[in-house]
Amino acid sequence: MGELRKPFLLLAFLAVTLVVLVELGSGLMLGGLDASNALAHTANGMDVDLGDVGNVSEPPGRGIMYLAFIDIIALYTTGLFTLSLVVPDRVQGRVQGIATLIGSIILIIVSIVMLIIAFVELMIMISLVFAFPFGTIAYLAIWGFFPVAKASVIVGLLMFLKLAWAILLILAQPRFLQNKGLVLLILTSLVCTLCLEFLHGLLPMIFVSILDDIGAIIFAITGIVWGIVLLIGSIPAIVKAVRVTAALTKS
């Protein structure tokens, strides 16, 4: 694969790790603050008061969190590249197939479960909107005030980190551009992030929760598709590892 620029690869791994942490609502890098509130304060040029520290919460809506179904694959892939710096190729080759198989199965199962949850919630939202007047009132009370500004700040941060991740990977090893699967994964992550930003700004605020759920469903389906791709791709690696192990055992 040629000479690998380790500092850039490590920075790329850090960037994609931060992406997943933000999507899952982790406040580790924000000193334990609520992720959305802290980012919103930063965007408004305000200092975050340590007295306002609260429990770590999930990002607003489901769309941002469901992006993790795609970016967890990016984290795993970049992690494999990074692991190759310290683990011999033959050892990593034996373990990678099994790890990918198990991880892809877990990803598919979790994505399906979360897809069902998002779909059911979407049906409830739509049913309430059209159940005028009391259903509509209930919808407005529960989902009618989506924090678009906070979500926009977080999505902007995610886009910055993802672009940084992609650029750092290329700087670490230009030959990564020859890896069609990796390039497709980068494009998928970036396009889905842009799609979420588009959905959040498409309709008035009272309907954003519905569009956000639609985005979440799209991302869950995308995660399932990528999980299937990983599952199929892990089979040749497992077969090769078994053959190598069998040959070593005979010798």
Coordinates of C-alpha atoms in Angstrom, one line a residue, residues 88-233:
P88 CA 0.9 -7.7 12.0
D89 CA -1.0 -8.2 8.8
R90 CA -1.3 -12.0 9.2
V91 CA -2.8 -11.6 12.6
Q92 CA -5.2 -8.9 11.6
G93 CA -6.2 -10.9 8.5
R94 CA -7.3 -13.8 10.6
V95 CA -9.3 -11.7 13.0
Q96 CA -10.8 -9.2 10.7
G97 CA -13.1 -11.5 8.8
I98 CA -14.8 -12.8 12.0
A99 CA -14.9 -9.3 13.6
T100 CA -16.5 -7.9 10.4
L101 CA -19.0 -10.8 10.3
I102 CA -20.1 -10.3 13.9
G103 CA -20.2 -6.6 13.7
S104 CA -22.2 -6.6 10.5
I105 CA -24.8 -8.9 12.0
I106 CA -25.1 -6.7 15.0
L107 CA -25.4 -3.6 12.8
I108 CA -28.1 -5.2 10.7
I109 CA -30.2 -6.3 13.7
V110 CA -29.9 -3.0 15.5
S111 CA -30.7 -1.0 12.3
I112 CA -33.8 -3.1 11.7
V113 CA -35.0 -2.6 15.3
M114 CA -34.4 1.2 15.2
L115 CA -36.0 1.3 11.7
I116 CA -39.2 -0.2 13.1
I117 CA -39.2 2.3 16.0
A118 CA -38.7 5.3 13.7
F119 CA -41.4 4.0 11.3
V120 CA -43.9 3.5 14.1
E121 CA -43.2 6.9 15.5
L122 CA -43.6 8.4 12.0
M123 CA -47.0 6.8 11.6
I124 CA -48.1 8.1 15.0
M125 CA -47.0 11.6 14.0
I126 CA -48.9 11.6 10.7
S127 CA -52.0 10.1 12.4
L128 CA -52.0 12.8 15.0
V129 CA -51.5 15.6 12.5
F130 CA -54.6 14.6 10.6
A131 CA -56.7 13.8 13.7
F132 CA -57.9 17.4 14.0
P133 CA -58.3 19.1 16.5
F134 CA -57.2 17.1 19.5
G135 CA -54.7 14.8 17.7
T136 CA -53.1 17.9 16.0
I137 CA -52.8 19.6 19.4
A138 CA -51.2 16.5 20.8
Y139 CA -48.7 16.4 17.9
L140 CA -47.8 20.1 18.4
A141 CA -47.3 19.6 22.1
I142 CA -45.0 16.6 21.7
W143 CA -43.2 17.2 18.3
G144 CA -44.2 20.6 17.1
F145 CA -41.2 22.6 18.3
F146 CA -38.1 20.9 16.8
P147 CA -34.9 22.7 17.7
V148 CA -33.8 23.4 14.2
A149 CA -31.0 25.9 15.2
K150 CA -29.4 23.4 17.5
A151 CA -29.7 20.6 15.0
S152 CA -28.2 22.8 12.3
V153 CA -25.1 23.6 14.5
I154 CA -24.5 19.9 15.2
V155 CA -25.0 18.9 11.5
G156 CA -22.5 21.6 10.5
L157 CA -20.0 20.3 13.0
L158 CA -20.5 16.8 11.7
M159 CA -19.9 17.9 8.1
F160 CA -16.7 19.7 9.1
L161 CA -15.4 16.6 10.9
K162 CA -16.4 14.3 8.1
L163 CA -14.6 16.4 5.5
A164 CA -11.6 16.6 7.8
W165 CA -11.7 12.7 8.1
A166 CA -11.8 12.3 4.4
I167 CA -9.1 14.8 3.6
L168 CA -6.8 13.3 6.4
L169 CA -7.3 9.8 5.0
I170 CA -6.2 11.0 1.6
L171 CA -3.2 12.8 3.1
A172 CA -2.3 9.7 5.0
Q173 CA -2.4 7.5 1.9
P174 CA -3.5 8.8 -1.6
R175 CA -4.0 5.2 -2.7
F176 CA -7.1 5.1 -0.5
L177 CA -8.8 6.9 -3.4
Q178 CA -8.4 3.6 -5.3
N179 CA -10.5 1.8 -2.7
K180 CA -13.9 2.1 -4.3
G181 CA -15.7 0.8 -1.2
L182 CA -14.0 3.4 1.0
V183 CA -14.8 6.2 -1.5
L184 CA -18.4 5.1 -1.7
L185 CA -18.6 5.0 2.1
I186 CA -17.3 8.6 2.4
L187 CA -19.7 9.8 -0.2
T188 CA -22.6 8.0 1.5
S189 CA -21.8 9.6 4.8
L190 CA -21.5 13.1 3.4
V191 CA -24.6 12.9 1.2
C192 CA -26.7 11.6 4.1
T193 CA -25.5 14.5 6.3
L194 CA -26.4 17.0 3.6
C195 CA -29.8 15.2 3.1
L196 CA -30.5 15.7 6.8
E197 CA -29.7 19.4 6.7
F198 CA -32.0 19.7 3.6
L199 CA -34.9 17.9 5.4
H200 CA -34.6 20.2 8.4
G201 CA -35.0 23.3 6.3
L202 CA -37.5 22.0 3.8
L203 CA -40.8 22.7 5.7
P204 CA -41.9 25.0 8.6
M205 CA -40.6 24.0 12.1
I206 CA -43.8 22.2 13.2
F207 CA -43.3 19.6 10.5
V208 CA -39.5 19.2 10.9
S209 CA -39.9 16.3 13.3
I210 CA -41.8 14.3 10.6
L211 CA -39.0 15.0 8.1
D212 CA -36.4 14.2 10.7
D213 CA -38.0 10.8 11.2
I214 CA -38.1 10.2 7.4
G215 CA -34.3 10.9 7.4
A216 CA -33.8 8.5 10.2
I217 CA -35.6 5.8 8.3
I218 CA -33.4 6.4 5.2
F219 CA -30.3 6.2 7.3
A220 CA -31.4 3.0 9.0
I221 CA -32.1 1.4 5.7
T222 CA -28.7 2.7 4.4
G223 CA -27.1 1.1 7.5
I224 CA -28.8 -2.2 6.7
V225 CA -27.5 -2.1 3.2
W226 CA -24.0 -1.4 4.3
G227 CA -24.3 -4.1 6.9
I228 CA -25.2 -6.7 4.2
V229 CA -22.3 -5.5 2.1
L230 CA -19.9 -6.0 5.0
L231 CA -21.5 -9.4 5.8
I232 CA -20.9 -10.6 2.2
G233 CA -17.4 -9.1 2.1

